Coordinates of C-alpha atoms in Angstrom, one line a residue:
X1 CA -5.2 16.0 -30.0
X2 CA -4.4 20.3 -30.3
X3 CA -1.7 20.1 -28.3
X4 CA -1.9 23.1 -25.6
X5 CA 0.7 24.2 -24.1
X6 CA 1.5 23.2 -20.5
X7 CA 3.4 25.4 -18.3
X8 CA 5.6 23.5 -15.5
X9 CA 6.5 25.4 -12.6
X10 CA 9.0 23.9 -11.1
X11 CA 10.4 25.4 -7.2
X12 CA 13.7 24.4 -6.5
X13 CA 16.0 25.0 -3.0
X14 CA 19.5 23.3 -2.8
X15 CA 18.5 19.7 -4.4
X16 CA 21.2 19.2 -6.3
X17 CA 20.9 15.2 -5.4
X18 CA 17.9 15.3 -7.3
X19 CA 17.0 18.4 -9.5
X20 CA 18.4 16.5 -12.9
X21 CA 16.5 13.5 -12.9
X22 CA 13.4 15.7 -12.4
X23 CA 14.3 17.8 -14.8
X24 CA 15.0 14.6 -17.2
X25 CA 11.5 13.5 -16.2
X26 CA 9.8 16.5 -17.8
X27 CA 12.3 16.1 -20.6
X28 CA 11.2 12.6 -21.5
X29 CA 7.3 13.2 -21.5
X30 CA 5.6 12.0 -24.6
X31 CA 3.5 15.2 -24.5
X32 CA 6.3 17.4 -25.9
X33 CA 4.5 21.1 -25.6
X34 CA 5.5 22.4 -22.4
X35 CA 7.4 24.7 -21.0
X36 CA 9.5 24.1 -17.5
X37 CA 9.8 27.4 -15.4
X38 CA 12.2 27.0 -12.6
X39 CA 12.6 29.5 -9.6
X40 CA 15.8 28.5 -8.3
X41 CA 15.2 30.0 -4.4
X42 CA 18.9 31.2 -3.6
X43 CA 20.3 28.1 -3.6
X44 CA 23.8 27.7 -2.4
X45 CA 24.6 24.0 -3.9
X46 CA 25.6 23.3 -6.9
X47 CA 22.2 23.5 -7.9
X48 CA 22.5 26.6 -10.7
X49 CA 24.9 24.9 -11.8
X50 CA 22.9 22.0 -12.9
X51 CA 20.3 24.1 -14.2
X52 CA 22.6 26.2 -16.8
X53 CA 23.9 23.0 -18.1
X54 CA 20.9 22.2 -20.1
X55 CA 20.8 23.8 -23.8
X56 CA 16.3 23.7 -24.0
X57 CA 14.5 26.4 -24.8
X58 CA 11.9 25.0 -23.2
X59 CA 13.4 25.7 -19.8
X60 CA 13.4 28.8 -18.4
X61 CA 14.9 29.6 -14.9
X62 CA 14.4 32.0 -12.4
X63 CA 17.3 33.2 -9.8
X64 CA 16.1 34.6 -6.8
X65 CA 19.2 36.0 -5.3
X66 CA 18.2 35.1 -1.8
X67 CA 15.7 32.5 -0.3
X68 CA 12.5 33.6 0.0
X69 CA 10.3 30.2 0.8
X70 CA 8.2 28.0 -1.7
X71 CA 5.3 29.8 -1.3
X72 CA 6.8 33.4 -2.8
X73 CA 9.1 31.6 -5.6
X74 CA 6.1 29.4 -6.8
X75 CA 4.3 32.9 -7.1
X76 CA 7.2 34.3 -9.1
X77 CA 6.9 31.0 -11.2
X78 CA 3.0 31.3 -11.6
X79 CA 3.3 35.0 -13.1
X80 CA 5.8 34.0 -15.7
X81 CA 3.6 31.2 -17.1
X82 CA 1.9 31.1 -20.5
X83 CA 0.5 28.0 -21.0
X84 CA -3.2 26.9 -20.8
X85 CA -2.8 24.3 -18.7
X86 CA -0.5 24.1 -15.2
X87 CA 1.7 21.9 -13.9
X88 CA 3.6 21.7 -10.7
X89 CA 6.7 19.3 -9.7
X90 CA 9.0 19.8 -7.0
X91 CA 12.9 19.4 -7.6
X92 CA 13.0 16.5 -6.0
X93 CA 10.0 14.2 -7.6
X94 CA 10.0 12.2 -10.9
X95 CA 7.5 11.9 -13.8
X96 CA 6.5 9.0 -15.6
X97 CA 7.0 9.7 -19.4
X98 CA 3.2 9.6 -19.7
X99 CA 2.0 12.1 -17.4
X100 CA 1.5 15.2 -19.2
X101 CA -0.5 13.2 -22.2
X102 CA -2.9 10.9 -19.9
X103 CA -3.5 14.0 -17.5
X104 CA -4.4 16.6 -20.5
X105 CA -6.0 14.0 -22.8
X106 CA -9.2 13.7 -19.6
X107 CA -9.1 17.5 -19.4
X108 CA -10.1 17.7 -23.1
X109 CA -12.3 15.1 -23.4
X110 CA -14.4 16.1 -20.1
X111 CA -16.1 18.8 -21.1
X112 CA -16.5 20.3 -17.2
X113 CA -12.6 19.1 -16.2
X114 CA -10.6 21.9 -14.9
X115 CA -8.3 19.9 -12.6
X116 CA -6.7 16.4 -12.8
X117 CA -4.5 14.3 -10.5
X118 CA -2.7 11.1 -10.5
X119 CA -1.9 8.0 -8.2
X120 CA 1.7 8.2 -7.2
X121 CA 4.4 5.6 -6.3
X122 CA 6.8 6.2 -3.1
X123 CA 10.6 6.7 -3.4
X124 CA 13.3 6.7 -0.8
X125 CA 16.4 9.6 -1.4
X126 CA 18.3 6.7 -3.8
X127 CA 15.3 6.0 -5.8
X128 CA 14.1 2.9 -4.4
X129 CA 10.2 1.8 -4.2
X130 CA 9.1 2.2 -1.0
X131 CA 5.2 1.4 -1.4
X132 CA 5.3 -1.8 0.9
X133 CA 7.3 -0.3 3.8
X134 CA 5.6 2.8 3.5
X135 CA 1.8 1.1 2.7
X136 CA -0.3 3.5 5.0
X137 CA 0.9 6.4 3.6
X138 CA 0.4 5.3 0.1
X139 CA -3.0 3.9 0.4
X140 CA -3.8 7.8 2.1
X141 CA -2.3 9.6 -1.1
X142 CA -3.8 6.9 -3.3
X143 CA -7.0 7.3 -1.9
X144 CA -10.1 9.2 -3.5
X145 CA -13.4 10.5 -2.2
X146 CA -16.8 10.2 -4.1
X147 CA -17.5 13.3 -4.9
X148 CA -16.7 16.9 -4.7
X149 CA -19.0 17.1 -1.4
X150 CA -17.1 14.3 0.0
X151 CA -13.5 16.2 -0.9
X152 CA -14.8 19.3 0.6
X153 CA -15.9 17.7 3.8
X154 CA -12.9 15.8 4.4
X155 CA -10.9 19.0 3.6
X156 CA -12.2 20.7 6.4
X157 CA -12.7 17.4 8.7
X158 CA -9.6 15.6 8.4
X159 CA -7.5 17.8 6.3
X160 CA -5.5 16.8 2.7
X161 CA -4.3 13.4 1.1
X162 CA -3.6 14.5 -2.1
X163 CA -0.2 15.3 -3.2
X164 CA 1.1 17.7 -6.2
X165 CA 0.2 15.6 -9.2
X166 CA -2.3 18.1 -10.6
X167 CA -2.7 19.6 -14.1
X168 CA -5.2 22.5 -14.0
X169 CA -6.5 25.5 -16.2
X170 CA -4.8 28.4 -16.3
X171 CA -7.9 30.0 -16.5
X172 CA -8.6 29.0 -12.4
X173 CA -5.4 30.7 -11.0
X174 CA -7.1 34.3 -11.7
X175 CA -10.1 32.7 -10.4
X176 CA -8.7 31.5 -6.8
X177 CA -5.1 33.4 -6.7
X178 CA -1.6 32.7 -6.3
X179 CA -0.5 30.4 -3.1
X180 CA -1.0 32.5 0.5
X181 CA 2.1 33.6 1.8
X182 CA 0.9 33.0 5.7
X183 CA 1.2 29.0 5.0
X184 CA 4.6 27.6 5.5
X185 CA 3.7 23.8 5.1
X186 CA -0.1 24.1 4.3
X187 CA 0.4 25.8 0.9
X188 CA -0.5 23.3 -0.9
X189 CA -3.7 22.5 1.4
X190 CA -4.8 25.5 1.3
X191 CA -4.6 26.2 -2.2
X192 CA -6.5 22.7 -2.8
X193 CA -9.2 24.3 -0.8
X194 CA -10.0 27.3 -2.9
X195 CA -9.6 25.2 -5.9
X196 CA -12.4 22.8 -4.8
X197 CA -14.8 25.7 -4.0
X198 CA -15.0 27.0 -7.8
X199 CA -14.5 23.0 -9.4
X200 CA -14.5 19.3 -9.5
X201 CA -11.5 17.3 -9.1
X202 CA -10.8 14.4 -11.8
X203 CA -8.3 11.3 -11.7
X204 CA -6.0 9.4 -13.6
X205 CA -5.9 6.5 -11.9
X206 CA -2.8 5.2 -13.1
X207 CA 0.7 6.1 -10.6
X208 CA 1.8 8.5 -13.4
X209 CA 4.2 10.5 -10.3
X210 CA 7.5 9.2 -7.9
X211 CA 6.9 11.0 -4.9
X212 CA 10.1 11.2 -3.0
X213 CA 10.7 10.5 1.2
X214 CA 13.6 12.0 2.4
X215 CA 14.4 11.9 6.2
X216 CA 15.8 15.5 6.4
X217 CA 12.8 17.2 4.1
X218 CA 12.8 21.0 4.1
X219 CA 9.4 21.8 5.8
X220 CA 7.6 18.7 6.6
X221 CA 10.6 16.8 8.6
X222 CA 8.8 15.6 12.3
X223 CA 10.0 18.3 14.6
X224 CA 7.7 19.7 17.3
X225 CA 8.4 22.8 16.0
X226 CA 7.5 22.2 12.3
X227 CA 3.8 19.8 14.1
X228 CA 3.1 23.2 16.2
X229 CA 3.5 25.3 13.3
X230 CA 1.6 22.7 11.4
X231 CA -1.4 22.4 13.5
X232 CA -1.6 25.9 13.8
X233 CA -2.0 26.7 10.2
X234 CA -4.8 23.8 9.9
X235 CA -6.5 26.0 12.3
X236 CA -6.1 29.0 10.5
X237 CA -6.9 27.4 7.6
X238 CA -10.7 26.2 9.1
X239 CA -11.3 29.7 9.9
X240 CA -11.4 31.2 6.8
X241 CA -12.8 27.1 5.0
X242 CA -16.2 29.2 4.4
X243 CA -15.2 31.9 2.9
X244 CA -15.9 32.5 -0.6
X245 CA -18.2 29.6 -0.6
X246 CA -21.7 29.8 -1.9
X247 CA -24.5 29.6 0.3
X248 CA -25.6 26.5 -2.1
X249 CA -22.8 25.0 -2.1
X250 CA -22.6 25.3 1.2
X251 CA -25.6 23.7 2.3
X252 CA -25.4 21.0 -0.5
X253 CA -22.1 19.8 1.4
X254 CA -22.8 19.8 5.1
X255 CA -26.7 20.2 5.5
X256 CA -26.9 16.0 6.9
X257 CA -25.0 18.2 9.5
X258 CA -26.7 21.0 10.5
X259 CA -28.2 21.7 13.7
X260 CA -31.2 23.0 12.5
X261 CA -31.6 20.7 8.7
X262 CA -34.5 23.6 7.9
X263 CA -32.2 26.4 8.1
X264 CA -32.2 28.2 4.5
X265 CA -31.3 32.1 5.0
X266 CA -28.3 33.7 5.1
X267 CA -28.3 34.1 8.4
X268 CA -28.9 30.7 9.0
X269 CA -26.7 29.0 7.2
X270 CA -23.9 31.9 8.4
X271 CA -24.9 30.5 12.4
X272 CA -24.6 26.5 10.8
X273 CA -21.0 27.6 10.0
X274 CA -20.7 28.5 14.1
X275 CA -21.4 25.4 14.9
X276 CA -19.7 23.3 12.4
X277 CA -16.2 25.2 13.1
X278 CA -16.9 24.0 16.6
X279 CA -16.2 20.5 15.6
X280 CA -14.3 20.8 12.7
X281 CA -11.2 18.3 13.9
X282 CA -12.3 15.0 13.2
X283 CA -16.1 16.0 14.3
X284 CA -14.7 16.1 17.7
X285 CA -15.8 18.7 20.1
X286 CA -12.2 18.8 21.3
X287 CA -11.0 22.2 19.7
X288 CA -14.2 24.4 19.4
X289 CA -12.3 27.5 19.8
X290 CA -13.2 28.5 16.6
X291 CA -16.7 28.0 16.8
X292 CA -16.5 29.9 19.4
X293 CA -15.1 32.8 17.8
X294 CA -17.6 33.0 15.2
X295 CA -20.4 32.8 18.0
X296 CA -19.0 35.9 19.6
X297 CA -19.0 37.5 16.4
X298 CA -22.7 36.6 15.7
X299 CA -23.4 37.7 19.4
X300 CA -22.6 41.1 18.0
X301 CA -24.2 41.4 15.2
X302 CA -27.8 43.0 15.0
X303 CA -29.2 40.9 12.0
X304 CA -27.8 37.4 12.8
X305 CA -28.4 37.0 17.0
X306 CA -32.1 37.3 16.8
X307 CA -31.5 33.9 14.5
X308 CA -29.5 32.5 16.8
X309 CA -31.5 33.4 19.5
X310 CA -35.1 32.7 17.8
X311 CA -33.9 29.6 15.5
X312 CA -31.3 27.8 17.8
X313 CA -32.2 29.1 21.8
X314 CA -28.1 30.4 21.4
X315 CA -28.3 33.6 23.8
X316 CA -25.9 35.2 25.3
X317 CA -26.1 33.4 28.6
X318 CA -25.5 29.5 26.7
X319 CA -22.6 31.3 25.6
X320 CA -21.2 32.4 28.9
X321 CA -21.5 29.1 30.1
X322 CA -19.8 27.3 26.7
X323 CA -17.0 29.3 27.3
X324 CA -16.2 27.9 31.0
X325 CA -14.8 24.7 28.7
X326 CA -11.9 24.2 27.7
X327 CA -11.7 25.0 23.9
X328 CA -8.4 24.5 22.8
X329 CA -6.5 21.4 23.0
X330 CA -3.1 21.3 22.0
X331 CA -0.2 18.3 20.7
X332 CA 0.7 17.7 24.1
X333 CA -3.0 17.9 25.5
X334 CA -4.0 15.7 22.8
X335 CA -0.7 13.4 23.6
X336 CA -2.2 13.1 27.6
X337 CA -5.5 12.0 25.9
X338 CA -4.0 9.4 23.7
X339 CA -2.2 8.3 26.8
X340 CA -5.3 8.3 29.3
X341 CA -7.2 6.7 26.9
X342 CA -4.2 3.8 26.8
X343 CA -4.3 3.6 30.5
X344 CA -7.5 3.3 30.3
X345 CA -8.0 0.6 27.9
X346 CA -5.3 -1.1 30.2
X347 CA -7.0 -0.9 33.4
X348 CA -10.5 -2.1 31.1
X349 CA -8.3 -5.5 30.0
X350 CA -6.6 -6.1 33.5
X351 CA -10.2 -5.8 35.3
X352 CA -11.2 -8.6 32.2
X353 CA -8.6 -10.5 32.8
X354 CA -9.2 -10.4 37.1
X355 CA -12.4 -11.1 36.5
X356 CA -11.8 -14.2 33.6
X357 CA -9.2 -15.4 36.9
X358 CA -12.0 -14.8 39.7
X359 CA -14.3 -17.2 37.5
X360 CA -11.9 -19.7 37.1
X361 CA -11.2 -19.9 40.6
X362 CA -14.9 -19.9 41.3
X363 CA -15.3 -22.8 38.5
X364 CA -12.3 -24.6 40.3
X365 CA -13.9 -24.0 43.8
X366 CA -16.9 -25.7 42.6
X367 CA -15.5 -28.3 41.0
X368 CA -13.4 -29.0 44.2
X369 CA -16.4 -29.0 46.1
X370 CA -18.3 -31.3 44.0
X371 CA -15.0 -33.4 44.6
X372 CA -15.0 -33.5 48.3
X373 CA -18.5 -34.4 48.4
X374 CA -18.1 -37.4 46.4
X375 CA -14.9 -38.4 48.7
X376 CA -17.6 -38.0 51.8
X377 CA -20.3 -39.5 50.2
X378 CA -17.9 -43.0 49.4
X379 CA -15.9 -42.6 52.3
X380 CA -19.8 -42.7 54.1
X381 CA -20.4 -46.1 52.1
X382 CA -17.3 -47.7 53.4
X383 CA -17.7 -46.6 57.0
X384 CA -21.1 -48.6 56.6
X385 CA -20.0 -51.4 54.7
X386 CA -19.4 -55.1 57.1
X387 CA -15.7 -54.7 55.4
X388 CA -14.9 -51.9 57.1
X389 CA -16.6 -53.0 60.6
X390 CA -14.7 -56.2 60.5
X391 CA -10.8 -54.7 60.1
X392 CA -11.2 -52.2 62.5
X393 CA -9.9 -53.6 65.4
X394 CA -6.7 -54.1 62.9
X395 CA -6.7 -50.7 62.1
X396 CA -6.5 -50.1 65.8
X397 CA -3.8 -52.0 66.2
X398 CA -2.1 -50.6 63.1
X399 CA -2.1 -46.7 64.8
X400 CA -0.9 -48.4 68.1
X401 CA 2.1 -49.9 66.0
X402 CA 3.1 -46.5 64.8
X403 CA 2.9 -44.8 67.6
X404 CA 5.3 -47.0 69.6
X405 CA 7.6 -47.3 67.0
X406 CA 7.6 -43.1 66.8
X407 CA 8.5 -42.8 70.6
X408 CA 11.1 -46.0 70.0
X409 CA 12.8 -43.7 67.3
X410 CA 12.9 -40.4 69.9
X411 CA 14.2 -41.9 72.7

């Protein structure tokens, strides 16, 4: 195989715990023609430090005087490569030794390959396997979807499961651009989107990447502030999901979905996308705040609302009364929800389980019914029987007995 070269970029922010075994890990590939460019992003660790100690050629770092965020430093790192090919690894992930080869030998024997991934294994901040404890999330990185339809609708659906593994042509980052600056934590998403519109994304399917979980992670630790700020730019994202997207391609991913499954014009297909961004959280209806802004948009525009109007019955007046709902649902709303819904599932298993008790006490009622009856019905048959006739004046004398023996003892 012509070995072509692969440029690394490589974004690195006080991880000196960990920036030498990733650096080792590029080191130790099998597929020696690469280059590593790191962007050290003002670190104030010993992190530098680290970095100068290696004698490669190979690798060439980037000091950024001051922090800046991944997103700016893994631009800085994009406009010094020179390779064919791009890779990414963060300072705090490990490659297998075979990565690099297995990922570049399917992008040049797949003629129409411009993008490859790989599975990935789970590590805890010493280095420990973490699959089993951490199964879920695994089986969501690990987990592919058919086709590129399939990715694109889940993009804008449920949102991303793939993690940086990728190698991709060079060729694609003048094609889609460097990563948006506006996306704190979605970066990656984002750029995943854009990449999908223009190609195909193809798998190794061997865990070729250690993908580390650290409890105090930069951006994606579990604060409310980091889930508002996350949620927000999923949003933000969805707004702008069409954009740059082909009418074709556009209707050959979501036209199973359309309101009208006729609609071919522009026009059409630009009123679709209204009503898709409506549900475009889980196909929910929840958060159709941003169908809603396209609609208004469409109201206003002289070409498009006669479609609307003429194709859909969308006037003016169905959007007056739309926009009485609520349209925009947020954590804590959707936390209340999660909580009705509990309640409510409660309230549906303790009416079950009143009801299973009413029937047994009906069933027991029954049964203690039947049981009295069959006491009468023998009780009847020995009131009748000569037995019974005979003793009684015995019995008689039996009750007169106890009785004068109970006022004996109260006296």
């Amino acid at each position: 195989m012509n070995e072509k070269l692969v440029s690394i970029v490589m974004v690195n922010y006080n991880q000196e715990r960990f920036i030498k075994e990733a650096i080792d890990s590029v080191i130790a590939q099998t597929y020696q023609n690469w280059e590593l460019i790191i962007v050290d992003d003002g670190s104030t660790d010993q992190s530098v430090d680290i970095i100068k100690n290696y004698d490669d050629d190979r690798i060439k770092p980037i000091y950024l005087e001051e922090n800046s965020h991944i997103c700016i430093a893994t631009n800085v790192g994009f406009s010094h490569v020179t390779g064919e090919y791009i890779a990414r690894l963060d300072s705090d992930d490990v490659w297998e030794k075979e990565k690099l080869y297995k990922q570049v030998a399917l992008l040049e024997e797949k003629p129409n390959a411009r993008v490859c991934f790989t599975q990935v294994n789970l590590i805890d901040e010493n280095g420990q396997n973490i699959n089993e404890k951490e199964s879920e999330l695994l089986n969501l990185y690990n987990s592919r979807q058919k086709d590129r339809k399939d990715w694109i609708r889940f993009f804008f659906f449920i949102g991303n499961s793939l993690l940086q593994t990728l190698v991709f042509d060079r060729r694609l980052l003048e094609e889609v651009g460097n990563f948006n600056l506006a996306y704190c934590q979605s970066h990656d998403f984002e750029f995943l989107i854009r990449l999908i519109k223009k190609t195909d994304f193809y798998f190794v399917e061997e865990k070729l990447a250690k993908y580390r979980r650290t409890q105090t992670q930069q951006n994606s630790a579990l604060t409310e502030q980091n889930n508002r700020r996350f949620f927000n730019e999923y949003m933000d994202i969805r707004a702008h999901f069409f954009e740059g997207m082909s009418d074709e391609l556009f209707k050959n991913t979501f036209q199973d979905l359309f309101v009208n499954q006729a609609a071919e014009t522009h026009e059409e297909l630009v009123c679709e996308q209204a009503f898709l961004l409506s549900k475009c959280i889980g196909y929910s209806m929840e958060n159709p705040i941003l169908g809603m802004q396209k609609l208004a948009q469409l109201l206003n525009d002289g070409k498009i609302y006669p479609v609307l109007k003429e194709k859909y019955g969308y006037t003016s007046k169905k959007y007056y009364q739309d926009n009485t709902q609520k349209q925009f649902y947020t954590k804590k709303d959707e936390h209340m929800l999660d909580v009705l819904r509990e309640e409510n599932k409660r309230l549906k298993q303790e009416n079950e389980n009143q009801k299973n008790h009413v029937e047994v006490l009906i069933d027991l009622k029954e049964h203690q019914q039947m049981y009295i009856g069959e006491l009468e019905r023998e009780l009847a048959v020995m009131k009748n029987s000569r037995s019974w006739k005979v003793t009684r004046p015995f019995r008689r004398v039996v009750r007169l007995v106890k009785n004068n023996s109970r006022k004996d003892l109260e006296k």
